[in-house]
Amino acid sequence: MSELPVIDVAPLLADASSPAAHAVAEAVGAACRDSGFFYVSGHGVRPELLDRLDAASRRFFALPEEVKAEISMDRGGRAWRGFFPVGGELTSGRPDLKEGIYFGAEEPPGPLPLHGPNLFPAQVPELREAVLEYLDTMTALAQAVMSGIALSLGLDEGYFRSGYTADPTVLFRIFHYPPAPPDDPDTWGVGEHTDYGLLTLLLQDANGGLQVRTPRGWVEAPPLANTFVCNIGDMLDKLTGGHYRSTPHRVRNRSGNERLSFPFFFDPGWDSEVPPLPYAPGHRWDGQVDFTGTYGDYLLSKVSKVFPHLFGTL
């Protein structure tokens, strides 16, 4: 078991205005104030979809390196989509012990960075259908969780859905972690970091490795059946003046097996100015945001540090 709370969000999906949904929102708010991490159960995501996504992902990562490189990120241009090899992503300036694929909302080519068509492998055609269905499914779940966060802040349940996330920025990754060297305690699949945006929903396989820095110290966040790990990001921390916590976390795969994880990032719209949240009496947060510009400007300033060699494509 984990020290992090497990919250059944089914009432938020059924009727976010119900008394049961308000009770869920109270639990969500408590988790956000404590560590910013909790497990989501009662989410309604079909196990069959998760099984298809997992199987297709494993087929892809089993391909030879030169075949995976056919959808390399440098072929995705301004959309920043596609595959990167082990060590190709930097967290806190250090290469991670993982490889992965970047996805986002499927869109035609256009002028905006981080927007456009996804790159899918011809050798694993079923990955495309699974990923696109997963994006739609998780967007609906994220909107429901954000309705709980809104209620927990004394806001209307539709506050985010009708504003910040009316046209959300949706990003999705599939990460494959080789086992960490047992004799090197400083090798991390993902180094210590916080997430950039509003909300992350993480599906992880049975091998574990996620650790969260709570007020009581580092704790494991092991995989729990039929749940997602949910955490809030820096933007929601900023919007609540630190009342809700964007908490450092990291991954080290000590299972001896390969590990897959599927982080889904749900953020404000690209062109959103992200104004301060309205003050609600009884809450300690002041709603101050320490940057100006759109969410897209903010996000670009962050992700350019992860793949600096691709920054010139933007």
PDB file of C-alpha atoms in Angstrom:
ATOM      1  CA  MET A   1       0.000   0.000   0.000  1.00  0.00           C
ATOM      2  CA  SER A   2       0.923   3.646  -0.333  1.00  0.00           C
ATOM      3  CA  GLU A   3       0.923   6.487   2.171  1.00  0.00           C
ATOM      4  CA  LEU A   4      -0.899   8.587  -0.429  1.00  0.00           C
ATOM      5  CA  PRO A   5      -4.720   8.721  -0.251  1.00  0.00           C
ATOM      6  CA  VAL A   6      -6.967   6.836  -2.680  1.00  0.00           C
ATOM      7  CA  ILE A   7      -9.961   8.923  -3.785  1.00  0.00           C
ATOM      8  CA  ASP A   8     -12.988   7.517  -5.625  1.00  0.00           C
ATOM      9  CA  VAL A   9     -13.922  10.188  -8.185  1.00  0.00           C
ATOM     10  CA  ALA A  10     -17.022   8.426  -9.545  1.00  0.00           C
ATOM     11  CA  PRO A  11     -19.353  11.073  -8.033  1.00  0.00           C
ATOM     12  CA  LEU A  12     -17.507  13.815  -9.944  1.00  0.00           C
ATOM     13  CA  LEU A  13     -18.096  11.909 -13.191  1.00  0.00           C
ATOM     14  CA  ALA A  14     -21.757  11.286 -12.411  1.00  0.00           C
ATOM     15  CA  ASP A  15     -22.890  14.688 -11.090  1.00  0.00           C
ATOM     16  CA  ALA A  16     -20.342  17.221  -9.897  1.00  0.00           C
ATOM     17  CA  SER A  17     -23.105  19.254  -8.216  1.00  0.00           C
ATOM     18  CA  SER A  18     -24.174  16.405  -5.907  1.00  0.00           C
ATOM     19  CA  PRO A  19     -23.414  16.211  -2.165  1.00  0.00           C
ATOM     20  CA  ALA A  20     -21.282  13.115  -2.862  1.00  0.00           C
ATOM     21  CA  ALA A  21     -19.185  15.089  -5.344  1.00  0.00           C
ATOM     22  CA  HIS A  22     -18.652  17.846  -2.766  1.00  0.00           C
ATOM     23  CA  ALA A  23     -17.400  15.229  -0.308  1.00  0.00           C
ATOM     24  CA  VAL A  24     -14.958  13.971  -2.930  1.00  0.00           C
ATOM     25  CA  ALA A  25     -13.824  17.554  -3.528  1.00  0.00           C
ATOM     26  CA  GLU A  26     -13.026  17.954   0.169  1.00  0.00           C
ATOM     27  CA  ALA A  27     -10.803  14.870   0.013  1.00  0.00           C
ATOM     28  CA  VAL A  28      -9.119  16.155  -3.165  1.00  0.00           C
ATOM     29  CA  GLY A  29      -8.469  19.526  -1.535  1.00  0.00           C
ATOM     30  CA  ALA A  30      -6.926  17.901   1.533  1.00  0.00           C
ATOM     31  CA  ALA A  31      -4.593  15.836  -0.664  1.00  0.00           C
ATOM     32  CA  CYS A  32      -3.605  18.897  -2.714  1.00  0.00           C
ATOM     33  CA  ARG A  33      -2.761  20.846   0.429  1.00  0.00           C
ATOM     34  CA  ASP A  34      -0.742  18.002   1.924  1.00  0.00           C
ATOM     35  CA  SER A  35       1.449  16.508  -0.803  1.00  0.00           C
ATOM     36  CA  GLY A  36      -0.285  17.368  -4.080  1.00  0.00           C
ATOM     37  CA  PHE A  37      -0.489  13.628  -4.856  1.00  0.00           C
ATOM     38  CA  PHE A  38      -3.311  11.106  -4.584  1.00  0.00           C
ATOM     39  CA  TYR A  39      -4.626   8.010  -6.330  1.00  0.00           C
ATOM     40  CA  VAL A  40      -7.764   8.204  -8.481  1.00  0.00           C
ATOM     41  CA  SER A  41     -10.146   5.246  -8.395  1.00  0.00           C
ATOM     42  CA  GLY A  42     -13.688   4.957  -9.740  1.00  0.00           C
ATOM     43  CA  HIS A  43     -12.477   6.618 -12.935  1.00  0.00           C
ATOM     44  CA  GLY A  44     -14.464   4.515 -15.403  1.00  0.00           C
ATOM     45  CA  VAL A  45     -11.586   4.019 -17.866  1.00  0.00           C
ATOM     46  CA  ARG A  46     -12.088   0.650 -19.532  1.00  0.00           C
ATOM     47  CA  PRO A  47      -9.452  -1.978 -18.656  1.00  0.00           C
ATOM     48  CA  GLU A  48      -9.568  -3.186 -22.269  1.00  0.00           C
ATOM     49  CA  LEU A  49      -8.240   0.197 -23.459  1.00  0.00           C
ATOM     50  CA  LEU A  50      -5.420   0.115 -20.925  1.00  0.00           C
ATOM     51  CA  ASP A  51      -4.494  -3.419 -21.960  1.00  0.00           C
ATOM     52  CA  ARG A  52      -4.367  -2.437 -25.641  1.00  0.00           C
ATOM     53  CA  LEU A  53      -2.240   0.604 -24.882  1.00  0.00           C
ATOM     54  CA  ASP A  54       0.190  -1.424 -22.780  1.00  0.00           C
ATOM     55  CA  ALA A  55       0.530  -4.230 -25.322  1.00  0.00           C
ATOM     56  CA  ALA A  56       1.073  -1.873 -28.268  1.00  0.00           C
ATOM     57  CA  SER A  57       3.652   0.117 -26.300  1.00  0.00           C
ATOM     58  CA  ARG A  58       5.626  -3.005 -25.424  1.00  0.00           C
ATOM     59  CA  ARG A  59       5.618  -4.039 -29.067  1.00  0.00           C
ATOM     60  CA  PHE A  60       7.036  -0.659 -30.036  1.00  0.00           C
ATOM     61  CA  PHE A  61       9.839  -0.590 -27.473  1.00  0.00           C
ATOM     62  CA  ALA A  62      10.870  -4.131 -28.452  1.00  0.00           C
ATOM     63  CA  LEU A  63      11.647  -2.909 -31.985  1.00  0.00           C
ATOM     64  CA  PRO A  64      15.277  -2.369 -33.072  1.00  0.00           C
ATOM     65  CA  GLU A  65      16.634   1.083 -32.296  1.00  0.00           C
ATOM     66  CA  GLU A  66      16.890   2.055 -35.951  1.00  0.00           C
ATOM     67  CA  VAL A  67      13.234   1.183 -36.496  1.00  0.00           C
ATOM     68  CA  LYS A  68      12.088   3.218 -33.497  1.00  0.00           C
ATOM     69  CA  ALA A  69      14.181   6.106 -34.811  1.00  0.00           C
ATOM     70  CA  GLU A  70      11.969   6.240 -37.912  1.00  0.00           C
ATOM     71  CA  ILE A  71       9.578   8.343 -35.800  1.00  0.00           C
ATOM     72  CA  SER A  72      12.337  10.302 -34.049  1.00  0.00           C
ATOM     73  CA  MET A  73      11.385  13.630 -32.493  1.00  0.00           C
ATOM     74  CA  ASP A  74      13.637  15.500 -34.892  1.00  0.00           C
ATOM     75  CA  ARG A  75      11.171  14.440 -37.624  1.00  0.00           C
ATOM     76  CA  GLY A  76       8.261  15.958 -35.714  1.00  0.00           C
ATOM     77  CA  GLY A  77       9.484  19.519 -36.218  1.00  0.00           C
ATOM     78  CA  ARG A  78       7.674  22.233 -34.293  1.00  0.00           C
ATOM     79  CA  ALA A  79       5.096  19.754 -33.020  1.00  0.00           C
ATOM     80  CA  TRP A  80       7.754  18.074 -30.830  1.00  0.00           C
ATOM     81  CA  ARG A  81       6.204  14.639 -31.294  1.00  0.00           C
ATOM     82  CA  GLY A  82       7.883  11.280 -31.650  1.00  0.00           C
ATOM     83  CA  PHE A  83      10.512   8.976 -30.172  1.00  0.00           C
ATOM     84  CA  PHE A  84      13.605   9.758 -28.137  1.00  0.00           C
ATOM     85  CA  PRO A  85      16.255   7.192 -27.090  1.00  0.00           C
ATOM     86  CA  VAL A  86      17.594   6.363 -23.616  1.00  0.00           C
ATOM     87  CA  GLY A  87      19.398   9.422 -22.299  1.00  0.00           C
ATOM     88  CA  GLY A  88      17.721  11.694 -24.853  1.00  0.00           C
ATOM     89  CA  GLU A  89      15.638  13.614 -22.312  1.00  0.00           C
ATOM     90  CA  LEU A  90      17.080  15.825 -19.586  1.00  0.00           C
ATOM     91  CA  THR A  91      15.518  16.338 -16.164  1.00  0.00           C
ATOM     92  CA  SER A  92      17.197  19.005 -14.048  1.00  0.00           C
ATOM     93  CA  GLY A  93      19.993  19.067 -16.609  1.00  0.00           C
ATOM     94  CA  ARG A  94      20.861  15.342 -16.350  1.00  0.00           C
ATOM     95  CA  PRO A  95      20.046  12.578 -18.876  1.00  0.00           C
ATOM     96  CA  ASP A  96      17.285  10.225 -17.757  1.00  0.00           C
ATOM     97  CA  LEU A  97      17.565   6.440 -17.882  1.00  0.00           C
ATOM     98  CA  LYS A  98      14.514   6.042 -20.084  1.00  0.00           C
ATOM     99  CA  GLU A  99      13.295   6.199 -23.671  1.00  0.00           C
ATOM    100  CA  GLY A 100       9.902   7.344 -24.774  1.00  0.00           C
ATOM    101  CA  ILE A 101       7.398   8.744 -27.241  1.00  0.00           C
ATOM    102  CA  TYR A 102       5.809  12.197 -27.103  1.00  0.00           C
ATOM    103  CA  PHE A 103       2.195  12.689 -28.181  1.00  0.00           C
ATOM    104  CA  GLY A 104      -0.359  15.472 -28.072  1.00  0.00           C
ATOM    105  CA  ALA A 105      -3.777  16.300 -29.446  1.00  0.00           C
ATOM    106  CA  GLU A 106      -3.961  15.095 -33.052  1.00  0.00           C
ATOM    107  CA  GLU A 107      -4.070  18.192 -35.261  1.00  0.00           C
ATOM    108  CA  PRO A 108      -3.120  19.196 -38.811  1.00  0.00           C
ATOM    109  CA  PRO A 109       0.241  20.927 -39.347  1.00  0.00           C
ATOM    110  CA  GLY A 110       0.179  24.567 -38.347  1.00  0.00           C
ATOM    111  CA  PRO A 111       2.266  27.467 -37.047  1.00  0.00           C
ATOM    112  CA  LEU A 112       1.936  26.820 -33.305  1.00  0.00           C
ATOM    113  CA  PRO A 113       4.782  25.007 -31.495  1.00  0.00           C
ATOM    114  CA  LEU A 114       3.819  21.762 -29.729  1.00  0.00           C
ATOM    115  CA  HIS A 115       0.796  21.404 -32.013  1.00  0.00           C
ATOM    116  CA  GLY A 116       0.355  19.213 -35.073  1.00  0.00           C
ATOM    117  CA  PRO A 117       0.137  15.590 -36.167  1.00  0.00           C
ATOM    118  CA  ASN A 118       1.503  12.781 -34.028  1.00  0.00           C
ATOM    119  CA  LEU A 119       4.118  10.347 -35.296  1.00  0.00           C
ATOM    120  CA  PHE A 120       3.070   6.691 -35.129  1.00  0.00           C
ATOM    121  CA  PRO A 121       5.111   3.594 -36.022  1.00  0.00           C
ATOM    122  CA  ALA A 122       4.033   1.743 -39.153  1.00  0.00           C
ATOM    123  CA  GLN A 123       5.198  -1.518 -37.538  1.00  0.00           C
ATOM    124  CA  VAL A 124       2.695  -1.180 -34.654  1.00  0.00           C
ATOM    125  CA  PRO A 125      -0.464   0.212 -36.302  1.00  0.00           C
ATOM    126  CA  GLU A 126      -2.632  -0.542 -33.270  1.00  0.00           C
ATOM    127  CA  LEU A 127      -0.721   2.052 -31.217  1.00  0.00           C
ATOM    128  CA  ARG A 128      -2.367   4.932 -33.087  1.00  0.00           C
ATOM    129  CA  GLU A 129      -5.931   3.882 -32.284  1.00  0.00           C
ATOM    130  CA  ALA A 130      -5.092   3.139 -28.644  1.00  0.00           C
ATOM    131  CA  VAL A 131      -3.303   6.464 -28.091  1.00  0.00           C
ATOM    132  CA  LEU A 132      -5.982   8.622 -29.705  1.00  0.00           C
ATOM    133  CA  GLU A 133      -8.763   6.880 -27.777  1.00  0.00           C
ATOM    134  CA  TYR A 134      -6.740   7.237 -24.581  1.00  0.00           C
ATOM    135  CA  LEU A 135      -6.289  10.981 -25.143  1.00  0.00           C
ATOM    136  CA  ASP A 136     -10.046  11.506 -25.468  1.00  0.00           C
ATOM    137  CA  THR A 137     -10.808   9.309 -22.461  1.00  0.00           C
ATOM    138  CA  MET A 138      -8.248  10.951 -20.189  1.00  0.00           C
ATOM    139  CA  THR A 139      -9.281  14.453 -21.213  1.00  0.00           C
ATOM    140  CA  ALA A 140     -12.792  13.737 -19.933  1.00  0.00           C
ATOM    141  CA  LEU A 141     -11.420  12.269 -16.693  1.00  0.00           C
ATOM    142  CA  ALA A 142      -9.093  15.231 -16.164  1.00  0.00           C
ATOM    143  CA  GLN A 143     -11.967  17.683 -16.623  1.00  0.00           C
ATOM    144  CA  ALA A 144     -13.886  15.790 -13.936  1.00  0.00           C
ATOM    145  CA  VAL A 145     -10.947  15.869 -11.505  1.00  0.00           C
ATOM    146  CA  MET A 146     -10.526  19.591 -12.177  1.00  0.00           C
ATOM    147  CA  SER A 147     -14.198  20.088 -11.298  1.00  0.00           C
ATOM    148  CA  GLY A 148     -13.388  18.567  -7.902  1.00  0.00           C
ATOM    149  CA  ILE A 149     -10.406  20.884  -7.525  1.00  0.00           C
ATOM    150  CA  ALA A 150     -12.624  23.859  -8.393  1.00  0.00           C
ATOM    151  CA  LEU A 151     -15.178  22.855  -5.759  1.00  0.00           C
ATOM    152  CA  SER A 152     -12.409  22.361  -3.203  1.00  0.00           C
ATOM    153  CA  LEU A 153     -11.341  25.980  -3.778  1.00  0.00           C
ATOM    154  CA  GLY A 154     -14.850  27.328  -3.267  1.00  0.00           C
ATOM    155  CA  LEU A 155     -15.363  27.854  -7.006  1.00  0.00           C
ATOM    156  CA  ASP A 156     -18.142  26.666  -9.274  1.00  0.00           C
ATOM    157  CA  GLU A 157     -17.563  23.096 -10.469  1.00  0.00           C
ATOM    158  CA  GLY A 158     -17.330  24.302 -14.075  1.00  0.00           C
ATOM    159  CA  TYR A 159     -14.866  27.103 -13.351  1.00  0.00           C
ATOM    160  CA  PHE A 160     -11.888  25.527 -15.107  1.00  0.00           C
ATOM    161  CA  ARG A 161     -13.864  23.756 -17.845  1.00  0.00           C
ATOM    162  CA  SER A 162     -15.498  27.017 -18.918  1.00  0.00           C
ATOM    163  CA  GLY A 163     -12.272  29.022 -18.836  1.00  0.00           C
ATOM    164  CA  TYR A 164      -8.700  27.808 -18.415  1.00  0.00           C
ATOM    165  CA  THR A 165      -9.378  24.330 -19.842  1.00  0.00           C
ATOM    166  CA  ALA A 166     -12.192  25.064 -22.302  1.00  0.00           C
ATOM    167  CA  ASP A 167      -9.642  24.187 -25.000  1.00  0.00           C
ATOM    168  CA  PRO A 168      -6.936  22.471 -22.944  1.00  0.00           C
ATOM    169  CA  THR A 169      -3.324  21.831 -23.822  1.00  0.00           C
ATOM    170  CA  VAL A 170      -3.095  18.034 -23.756  1.00  0.00           C
ATOM    171  CA  LEU A 171       0.259  16.246 -23.772  1.00  0.00           C
ATOM    172  CA  PHE A 172       0.901  12.519 -23.356  1.00  0.00           C
ATOM    173  CA  ARG A 173       4.053  10.448 -22.963  1.00  0.00           C
ATOM    174  CA  ILE A 174       4.837   6.758 -22.987  1.00  0.00           C
ATOM    175  CA  PHE A 175       8.068   6.022 -21.111  1.00  0.00           C
ATOM    176  CA  HIS A 176      10.078   2.811 -21.106  1.00  0.00           C
ATOM    177  CA  TYR A 177      12.595   2.394 -18.289  1.00  0.00           C
ATOM    178  CA  PRO A 178      15.346  -0.210 -18.382  1.00  0.00           C
ATOM    179  CA  PRO A 179      16.322  -1.559 -14.948  1.00  0.00           C
ATOM    180  CA  ALA A 180      18.541   0.811 -12.982  1.00  0.00           C
ATOM    181  CA  PRO A 181      22.110  -0.439 -12.382  1.00  0.00           C
ATOM    182  CA  PRO A 182      22.048  -1.996  -8.888  1.00  0.00           C
ATOM    183  CA  ASP A 183      25.511  -0.650  -8.070  1.00  0.00           C
ATOM    184  CA  ASP A 184      24.737   2.979  -9.015  1.00  0.00           C
ATOM    185  CA  PRO A 185      22.321   4.662  -6.592  1.00  0.00           C
ATOM    186  CA  ASP A 186      22.587   7.980  -8.467  1.00  0.00           C
ATOM    187  CA  THR A 187      21.125   6.711 -11.755  1.00  0.00           C
ATOM    188  CA  TRP A 188      17.513   7.826 -12.047  1.00  0.00           C
ATOM    189  CA  GLY A 189      14.905   6.956 -14.639  1.00  0.00           C
ATOM    190  CA  VAL A 190      13.599  10.472 -14.054  1.00  0.00           C
ATOM    191  CA  GLY A 191      15.420  12.841 -11.739  1.00  0.00           C
ATOM    192  CA  GLU A 192      13.720  14.910  -9.068  1.00  0.00           C
ATOM    193  CA  HIS A 193      11.337  17.438 -10.618  1.00  0.00           C
ATOM    194  CA  THR A 194       7.893  19.024 -10.467  1.00  0.00           C
ATOM    195  CA  ASP A 195       5.390  19.080 -13.330  1.00  0.00           C
ATOM    196  CA  TYR A 196       4.693  22.312 -15.220  1.00  0.00           C
ATOM    197  CA  GLY A 197       0.965  22.611 -15.595  1.00  0.00           C
ATOM    198  CA  LEU A 198      -2.326  21.999 -13.835  1.00  0.00           C
ATOM    199  CA  LEU A 199      -2.772  18.259 -13.519  1.00  0.00           C
ATOM    200  CA  THR A 200      -1.012  14.975 -14.305  1.00  0.00           C
ATOM    201  CA  LEU A 201      -2.715  11.572 -14.437  1.00  0.00           C
ATOM    202  CA  LEU A 202      -0.248   8.680 -14.432  1.00  0.00           C
ATOM    203  CA  LEU A 203      -0.843   5.077 -15.419  1.00  0.00           C
ATOM    204  CA  GLN A 204       2.039   2.841 -14.341  1.00  0.00           C
ATOM    205  CA  ASP A 205       2.690  -0.859 -14.817  1.00  0.00           C
ATOM    206  CA  ALA A 206       3.259  -3.357 -12.001  1.00  0.00           C
ATOM    207  CA  ASN A 207       6.979  -2.666 -11.555  1.00  0.00           C
ATOM    208  CA  GLY A 208       6.805   0.600  -9.619  1.00  0.00           C
ATOM    209  CA  GLY A 209       9.624   3.031  -8.943  1.00  0.00           C
ATOM    210  CA  LEU A 210       7.796   6.343  -8.444  1.00  0.00           C
ATOM    211  CA  GLN A 211       8.769   8.282  -5.308  1.00  0.00           C
ATOM    212  CA  VAL A 212       7.126  11.433  -3.913  1.00  0.00           C
ATOM    213  CA  ARG A 213       8.636  13.988  -1.530  1.00  0.00           C
ATOM    214  CA  THR A 214       5.894  14.593   1.016  1.00  0.00           C
ATOM    215  CA  PRO A 215       6.134  16.830   4.097  1.00  0.00           C
ATOM    216  CA  ARG A 216       7.110  13.642   5.959  1.00  0.00           C
ATOM    217  CA  GLY A 217       9.919  12.758   3.555  1.00  0.00           C
ATOM    218  CA  TRP A 218      10.237  10.602   0.447  1.00  0.00           C
ATOM    219  CA  VAL A 219       7.562   7.910   0.079  1.00  0.00           C
ATOM    220  CA  GLU A 220       6.937   5.242  -2.523  1.00  0.00           C
ATOM    221  CA  ALA A 221       3.914   5.564  -4.815  1.00  0.00           C
ATOM    222  CA  PRO A 222       3.540   1.930  -5.886  1.00  0.00           C
ATOM    223  CA  PRO A 223       1.108   0.798  -8.561  1.00  0.00           C
ATOM    224  CA  LEU A 224      -2.359   0.087  -7.157  1.00  0.00           C
ATOM    225  CA  ALA A 225      -4.809  -1.909  -9.252  1.00  0.00           C
ATOM    226  CA  ASN A 226      -7.453   0.088 -11.146  1.00  0.00           C
ATOM    227  CA  THR A 227      -6.048   3.480 -10.205  1.00  0.00           C
ATOM    228  CA  PHE A 228      -4.151   6.403 -11.669  1.00  0.00           C
ATOM    229  CA  VAL A 229      -1.691   8.487  -9.704  1.00  0.00           C
ATOM    230  CA  CYS A 230      -2.779  12.127  -9.825  1.00  0.00           C
ATOM    231  CA  ASN A 231      -0.610  15.113  -8.994  1.00  0.00           C
ATOM    232  CA  ILE A 232      -0.928  18.848  -9.429  1.00  0.00           C
ATOM    233  CA  GLY A 233       1.669  20.924 -11.246  1.00  0.00           C
ATOM    234  CA  ASP A 234       3.472  24.230 -10.873  1.00  0.00           C
ATOM    235  CA  MET A 235       0.729  26.257 -12.561  1.00  0.00           C
ATOM    236  CA  LEU A 236      -1.937  25.235 -10.045  1.00  0.00           C
ATOM    237  CA  ASP A 237       0.572  25.805  -7.232  1.00  0.00           C
ATOM    238  CA  LYS A 238       1.130  29.331  -8.594  1.00  0.00           C
ATOM    239  CA  LEU A 239      -2.590  29.996  -9.036  1.00  0.00           C
ATOM    240  CA  THR A 240      -3.267  29.084  -5.397  1.00  0.00           C
ATOM    241  CA  GLY A 241      -0.278  30.940  -3.986  1.00  0.00           C
ATOM    242  CA  GLY A 242       1.268  27.680  -2.798  1.00  0.00           C
ATOM    243  CA  HIS A 243      -1.892  26.605  -0.959  1.00  0.00           C
ATOM    244  CA  TYR A 244      -1.972  23.544  -3.247  1.00  0.00           C
ATOM    245  CA  ARG A 245       1.397  21.875  -3.570  1.00  0.00           C
ATOM    246  CA  SER A 246       3.343  20.977  -6.700  1.00  0.00           C
ATOM    247  CA  THR A 247       5.531  18.316  -5.141  1.00  0.00           C
ATOM    248  CA  PRO A 248       8.925  17.007  -6.292  1.00  0.00           C
ATOM    249  CA  HIS A 249       8.943  13.406  -7.447  1.00  0.00           C
ATOM    250  CA  ARG A 250      11.360  11.019  -9.168  1.00  0.00           C
ATOM    251  CA  VAL A 251      11.599   7.498 -10.609  1.00  0.00           C
ATOM    252  CA  ARG A 252      14.171   4.755 -10.143  1.00  0.00           C
ATOM    253  CA  ASN A 253      13.346   1.358 -11.614  1.00  0.00           C
ATOM    254  CA  ARG A 254      14.736  -1.112  -9.079  1.00  0.00           C
ATOM    255  CA  SER A 255      12.448  -3.976 -10.100  1.00  0.00           C
ATOM    256  CA  GLY A 256      15.000  -5.732 -12.308  1.00  0.00           C
ATOM    257  CA  ASN A 257      12.397  -5.633 -15.104  1.00  0.00           C
ATOM    258  CA  GLU A 258      11.566  -3.122 -17.803  1.00  0.00           C
ATOM    259  CA  ARG A 259       9.017  -0.555 -16.635  1.00  0.00           C
ATOM    260  CA  LEU A 260       6.353   1.327 -18.566  1.00  0.00           C
ATOM    261  CA  SER A 261       4.598   4.486 -17.450  1.00  0.00           C
ATOM    262  CA  PHE A 262       2.016   6.646 -19.184  1.00  0.00           C
ATOM    263  CA  PRO A 263       1.868  10.254 -17.899  1.00  0.00           C
ATOM    264  CA  PHE A 264      -1.002  12.371 -19.225  1.00  0.00           C
ATOM    265  CA  PHE A 265      -0.642  16.133 -18.760  1.00  0.00           C
ATOM    266  CA  PHE A 266      -3.702  18.361 -18.661  1.00  0.00           C
ATOM    267  CA  ASP A 267      -2.975  22.076 -18.834  1.00  0.00           C
ATOM    268  CA  PRO A 268      -4.590  25.444 -19.630  1.00  0.00           C
ATOM    269  CA  GLY A 269      -5.294  26.396 -23.218  1.00  0.00           C
ATOM    270  CA  TRP A 270      -2.280  27.463 -25.243  1.00  0.00           C
ATOM    271  CA  ASP A 271      -3.484  31.049 -25.689  1.00  0.00           C
ATOM    272  CA  SER A 272      -4.876  31.397 -22.159  1.00  0.00           C
ATOM    273  CA  GLU A 273      -3.541  34.375 -20.227  1.00  0.00           C
ATOM    274  CA  VAL A 274      -4.043  32.396 -16.967  1.00  0.00           C
ATOM    275  CA  PRO A 275      -5.324  35.233 -14.765  1.00  0.00           C
ATOM    276  CA  PRO A 276      -5.249  34.824 -10.977  1.00  0.00           C
ATOM    277  CA  LEU A 277      -8.043  32.775  -9.447  1.00  0.00           C
ATOM    278  CA  PRO A 278     -10.790  34.792  -7.757  1.00  0.00           C
ATOM    279  CA  TYR A 279     -10.323  35.057  -4.042  1.00  0.00           C
ATOM    280  CA  ALA A 280     -12.635  32.868  -2.004  1.00  0.00           C
ATOM    281  CA  PRO A 281     -13.178  33.863   1.663  1.00  0.00           C
ATOM    282  CA  GLY A 282     -11.858  31.277   4.067  1.00  0.00           C
ATOM    283  CA  HIS A 283      -8.980  30.195   1.844  1.00  0.00           C
ATOM    284  CA  ARG A 284      -5.414  31.228   2.573  1.00  0.00           C
ATOM    285  CA  TRP A 285      -4.200  31.506  -1.007  1.00  0.00           C
ATOM    286  CA  ASP A 286      -3.756  34.881  -2.624  1.00  0.00           C
ATOM    287  CA  GLY A 287      -4.031  33.914  -6.299  1.00  0.00           C
ATOM    288  CA  GLN A 288      -0.789  35.581  -7.348  1.00  0.00           C
ATOM    289  CA  VAL A 289       0.858  34.357 -10.562  1.00  0.00           C
ATOM    290  CA  ASP A 290       4.509  35.329 -11.026  1.00  0.00           C
ATOM    291  CA  PHE A 291       4.657  35.491 -14.829  1.00  0.00           C
ATOM    292  CA  THR A 292       2.964  37.350 -17.642  1.00  0.00           C
ATOM    293  CA  GLY A 293       1.968  36.118 -21.086  1.00  0.00           C
ATOM    294  CA  THR A 294       0.108  33.061 -22.313  1.00  0.00           C
ATOM    295  CA  TYR A 295       0.310  29.525 -21.019  1.00  0.00           C
ATOM    296  CA  GLY A 296       1.996  28.589 -24.299  1.00  0.00           C
ATOM    297  CA  ASP A 297       4.805  31.073 -23.603  1.00  0.00           C
ATOM    298  CA  TYR A 298       5.234  29.600 -20.134  1.00  0.00           C
ATOM    299  CA  LEU A 299       5.246  26.009 -21.398  1.00  0.00           C
ATOM    300  CA  LEU A 300       7.794  26.696 -24.140  1.00  0.00           C
ATOM    301  CA  SER A 301      10.161  28.236 -21.601  1.00  0.00           C
ATOM    302  CA  LYS A 302       9.993  24.986 -19.640  1.00  0.00           C
ATOM    303  CA  VAL A 303      10.146  22.276 -22.297  1.00  0.00           C
ATOM    304  CA  SER A 304      13.002  23.915 -24.199  1.00  0.00           C
ATOM    305  CA  LYS A 305      15.262  22.871 -21.326  1.00  0.00           C
ATOM    306  CA  VAL A 306      14.283  19.212 -21.656  1.00  0.00           C
ATOM    307  CA  PHE A 307      15.351  18.828 -25.303  1.00  0.00           C
ATOM    308  CA  PRO A 308      17.743  21.746 -25.870  1.00  0.00           C
ATOM    309  CA  HIS A 309      18.994  20.333 -29.174  1.00  0.00           C
ATOM    310  CA  LEU A 310      15.454  20.640 -30.589  1.00  0.00           C
ATOM    311  CA  PHE A 311      14.855  24.175 -29.403  1.00  0.00           C
ATOM    312  CA  GLY A 312      16.008  25.573 -32.734  1.00  0.00           C
ATOM    313  CA  THR A 313      13.036  23.902 -34.454  1.00  0.00           C
ATOM    314  CA  LEU A 314      10.695  26.241 -32.610  1.00  0.00           C
TER     315      LEU A 314
END
